[in-house]
GROMACS .gro file of C-alpha atoms in nm:
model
  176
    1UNK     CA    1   1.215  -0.390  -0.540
    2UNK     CA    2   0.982  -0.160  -0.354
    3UNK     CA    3   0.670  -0.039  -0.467
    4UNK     CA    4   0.495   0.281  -0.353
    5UNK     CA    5   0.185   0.401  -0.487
    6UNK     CA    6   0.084   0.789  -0.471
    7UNK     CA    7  -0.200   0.991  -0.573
    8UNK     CA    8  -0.206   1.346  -0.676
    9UNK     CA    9  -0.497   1.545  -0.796
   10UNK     CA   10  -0.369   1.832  -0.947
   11UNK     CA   11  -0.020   1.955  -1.094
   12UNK     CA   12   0.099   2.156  -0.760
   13UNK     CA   13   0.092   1.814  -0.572
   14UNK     CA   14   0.256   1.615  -0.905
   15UNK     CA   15   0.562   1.868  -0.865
   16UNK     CA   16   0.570   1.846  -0.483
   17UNK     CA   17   0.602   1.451  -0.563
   18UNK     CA   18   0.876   1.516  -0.810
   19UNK     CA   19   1.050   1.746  -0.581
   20UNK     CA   20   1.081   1.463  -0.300
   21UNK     CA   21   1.239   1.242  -0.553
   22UNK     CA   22   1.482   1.513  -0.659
   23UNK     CA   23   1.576   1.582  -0.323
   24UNK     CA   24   1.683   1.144  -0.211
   25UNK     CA   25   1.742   1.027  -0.561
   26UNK     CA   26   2.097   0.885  -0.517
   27UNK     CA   27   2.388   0.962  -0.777
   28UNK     CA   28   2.419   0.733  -1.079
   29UNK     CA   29   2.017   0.680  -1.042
   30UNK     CA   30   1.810   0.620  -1.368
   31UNK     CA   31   1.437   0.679  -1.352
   32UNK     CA   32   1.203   0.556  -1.671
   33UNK     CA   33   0.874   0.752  -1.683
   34UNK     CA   34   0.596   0.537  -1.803
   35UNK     CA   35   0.253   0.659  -1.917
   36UNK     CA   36   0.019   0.767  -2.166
   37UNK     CA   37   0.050   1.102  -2.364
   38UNK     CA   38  -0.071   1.389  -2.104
   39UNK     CA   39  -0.037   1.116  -1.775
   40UNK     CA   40   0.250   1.411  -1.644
   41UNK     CA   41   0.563   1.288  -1.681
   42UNK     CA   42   0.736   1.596  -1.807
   43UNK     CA   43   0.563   1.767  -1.458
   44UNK     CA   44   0.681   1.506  -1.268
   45UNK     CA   45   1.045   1.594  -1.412
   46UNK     CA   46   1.006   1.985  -1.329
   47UNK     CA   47   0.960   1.850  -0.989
   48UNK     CA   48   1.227   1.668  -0.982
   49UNK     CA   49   1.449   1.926  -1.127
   50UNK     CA   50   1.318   2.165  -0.814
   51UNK     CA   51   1.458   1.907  -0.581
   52UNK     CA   52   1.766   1.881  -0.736
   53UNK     CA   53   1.794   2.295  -0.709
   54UNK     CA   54   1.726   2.360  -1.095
   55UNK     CA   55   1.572   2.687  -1.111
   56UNK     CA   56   1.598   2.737  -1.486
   57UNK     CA   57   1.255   2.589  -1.688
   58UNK     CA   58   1.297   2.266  -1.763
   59UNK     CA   59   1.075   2.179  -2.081
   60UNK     CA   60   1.030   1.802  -2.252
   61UNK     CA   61   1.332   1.731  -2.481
   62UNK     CA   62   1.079   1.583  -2.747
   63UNK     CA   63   1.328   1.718  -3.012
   64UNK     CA   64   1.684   1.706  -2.896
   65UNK     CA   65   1.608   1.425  -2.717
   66UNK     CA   66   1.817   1.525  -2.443
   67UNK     CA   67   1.849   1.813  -2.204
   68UNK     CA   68   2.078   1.838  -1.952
   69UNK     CA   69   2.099   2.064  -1.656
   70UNK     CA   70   2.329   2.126  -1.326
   71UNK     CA   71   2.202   2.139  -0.963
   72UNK     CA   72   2.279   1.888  -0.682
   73UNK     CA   73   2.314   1.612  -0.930
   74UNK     CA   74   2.367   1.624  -1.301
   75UNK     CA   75   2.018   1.590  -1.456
   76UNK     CA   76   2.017   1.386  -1.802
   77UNK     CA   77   1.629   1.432  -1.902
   78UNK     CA   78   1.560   1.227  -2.204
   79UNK     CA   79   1.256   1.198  -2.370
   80UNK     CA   80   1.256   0.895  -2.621
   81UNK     CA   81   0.876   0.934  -2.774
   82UNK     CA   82   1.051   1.006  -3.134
   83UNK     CA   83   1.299   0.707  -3.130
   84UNK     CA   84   1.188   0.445  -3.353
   85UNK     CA   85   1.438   0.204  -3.153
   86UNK     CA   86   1.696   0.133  -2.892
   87UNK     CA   87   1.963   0.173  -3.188
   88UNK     CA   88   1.867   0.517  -3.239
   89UNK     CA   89   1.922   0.636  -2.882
   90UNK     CA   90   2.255   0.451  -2.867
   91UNK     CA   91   2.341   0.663  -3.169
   92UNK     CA   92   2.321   0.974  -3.023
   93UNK     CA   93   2.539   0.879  -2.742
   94UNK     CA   94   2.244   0.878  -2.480
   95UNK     CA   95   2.343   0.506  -2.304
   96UNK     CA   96   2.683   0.685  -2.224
   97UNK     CA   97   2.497   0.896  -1.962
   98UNK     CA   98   2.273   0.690  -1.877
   99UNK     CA   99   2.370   0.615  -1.467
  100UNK     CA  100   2.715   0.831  -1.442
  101UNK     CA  101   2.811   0.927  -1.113
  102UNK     CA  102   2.677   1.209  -1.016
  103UNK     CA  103   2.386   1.184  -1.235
  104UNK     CA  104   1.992   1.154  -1.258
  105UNK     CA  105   1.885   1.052  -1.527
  106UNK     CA  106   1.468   1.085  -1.593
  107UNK     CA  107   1.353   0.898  -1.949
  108UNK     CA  108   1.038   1.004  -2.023
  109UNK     CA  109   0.852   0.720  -2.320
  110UNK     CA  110   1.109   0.498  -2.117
  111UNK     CA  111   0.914   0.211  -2.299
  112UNK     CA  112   1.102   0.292  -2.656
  113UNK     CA  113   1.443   0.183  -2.484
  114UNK     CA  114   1.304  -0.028  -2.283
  115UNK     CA  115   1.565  -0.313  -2.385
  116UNK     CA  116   1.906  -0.132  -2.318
  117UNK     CA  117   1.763   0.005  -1.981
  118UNK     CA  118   2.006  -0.145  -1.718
  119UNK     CA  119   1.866  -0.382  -1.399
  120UNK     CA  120   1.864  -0.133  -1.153
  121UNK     CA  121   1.649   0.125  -1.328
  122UNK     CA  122   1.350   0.272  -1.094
  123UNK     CA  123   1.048   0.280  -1.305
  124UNK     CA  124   0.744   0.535  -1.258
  125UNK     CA  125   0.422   0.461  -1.422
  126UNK     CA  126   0.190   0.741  -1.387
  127UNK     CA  127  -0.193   0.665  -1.475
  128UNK     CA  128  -0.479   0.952  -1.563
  129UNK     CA  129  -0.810   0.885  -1.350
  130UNK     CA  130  -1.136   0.972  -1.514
  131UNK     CA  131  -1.178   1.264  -1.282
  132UNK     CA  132  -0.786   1.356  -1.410
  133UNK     CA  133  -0.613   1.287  -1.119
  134UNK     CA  134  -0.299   1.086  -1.138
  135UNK     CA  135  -0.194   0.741  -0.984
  136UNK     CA  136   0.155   0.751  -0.944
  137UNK     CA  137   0.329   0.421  -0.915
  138UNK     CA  138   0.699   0.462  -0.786
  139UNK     CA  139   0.926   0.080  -0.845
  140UNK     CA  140   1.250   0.067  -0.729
  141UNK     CA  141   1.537  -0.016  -0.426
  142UNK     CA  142   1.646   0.338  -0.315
  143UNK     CA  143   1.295   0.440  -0.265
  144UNK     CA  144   1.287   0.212   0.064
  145UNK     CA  145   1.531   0.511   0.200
  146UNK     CA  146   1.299   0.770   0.122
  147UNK     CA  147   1.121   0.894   0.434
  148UNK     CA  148   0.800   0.940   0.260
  149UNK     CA  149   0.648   1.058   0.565
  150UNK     CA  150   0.885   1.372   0.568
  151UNK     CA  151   0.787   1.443   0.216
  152UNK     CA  152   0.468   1.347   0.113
  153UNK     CA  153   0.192   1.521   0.328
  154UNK     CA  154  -0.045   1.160   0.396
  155UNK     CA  155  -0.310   1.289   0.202
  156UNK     CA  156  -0.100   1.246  -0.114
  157UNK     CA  157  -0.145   0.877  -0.062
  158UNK     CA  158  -0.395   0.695  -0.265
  159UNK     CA  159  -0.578   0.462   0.094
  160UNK     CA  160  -0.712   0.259  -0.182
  161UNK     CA  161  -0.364   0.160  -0.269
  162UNK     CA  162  -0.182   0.183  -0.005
  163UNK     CA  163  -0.204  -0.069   0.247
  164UNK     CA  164   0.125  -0.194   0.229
  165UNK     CA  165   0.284   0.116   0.226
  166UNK     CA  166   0.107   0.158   0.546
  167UNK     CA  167   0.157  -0.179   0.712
  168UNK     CA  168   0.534  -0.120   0.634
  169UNK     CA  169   0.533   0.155   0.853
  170UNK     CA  170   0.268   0.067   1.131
  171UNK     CA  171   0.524   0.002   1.396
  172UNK     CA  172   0.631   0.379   1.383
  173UNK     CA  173   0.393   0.568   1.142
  174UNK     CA  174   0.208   0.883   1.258
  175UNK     CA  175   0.106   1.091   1.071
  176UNK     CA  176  -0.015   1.408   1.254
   0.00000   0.00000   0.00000
């Protein structure tokens, strides 16, 4: 598993990162938003939506639990802060559409469900700074495909963080 770790200091640059992820997240893929209350995750997911070509507003399920919408994939956006366990999601028939083919499926309080989240899940953990920016930690396999380079302008990266996202492009990273 790959780990790439972003920084973005305001809510245009959150949905620009969302956007990339829309736009190269494979069918059948299943990302679990981690992070505090406020860290973004329901931003990140608008961004995502974007790059998946969902114009219509995409708002946090925090009541229906799910939402879904069309665009290049099949977005399942589940948010699971008022489960009190796994059982409860499986009740509402969530796990069923959890990785279907042509699918994305975005979990925000990914942590409630944590145990009935299959192996290849991609995980993003999003952190508030004390200035309010946001580290953005991105986990998975199919984000070694992502040409971060033709997404993410370098000053998104966090240089504090990032120097083995760097060295793992040294041999044919410019970034002009």
């Amino acid at each position: 598993m790959s780990l790439i770790i972003l920084s973005s200091p305001n809510v245009r640059r959150t949905i620009a990162i969302g956007r990339a992820i829309g736009r190269t997240a494979p069918s059948g893929s299943i990302i679990a938003f981690r992070g505090d209350l406020g860290a973004g995750k329901t931003t990140l997911a608008k961004g995502v939506a974007q790059g998946l070509g969902i114009m219509e507003p995409i708002i946090s399920p925090t009541y229906t639990i799910i939402a879904e919408y069309q665009g290049r994939l099949h977005l399942v956006h589940i948010d699971a802060y008022r489960l009190l366990d796994e059982d409860e999601f499986m009740q509402t028939g969530g796990e069923e559409l959890l990785g279907s083919p042509g699918s994305l499926s975005l979990i925000e309080w990914s942590e409630r469900i944590a145990g009935i989240l299959p192996k290849e899940t991609q995980y993003i953990t999003m952190v508030v700074e004390e200035d309010g920016s946001r580290i953005i930690m991105i986990e998975g396999d199919w984000i070694e495909n992502i040409d971060w380079r033709r997404f993410v302008i370098p000053r998104f990266l966090d240089l504090e963080h990032a120097s083995a996202l760097i060295k793992r492009f040294q041999d044919d990273c410019t970034f002009d």
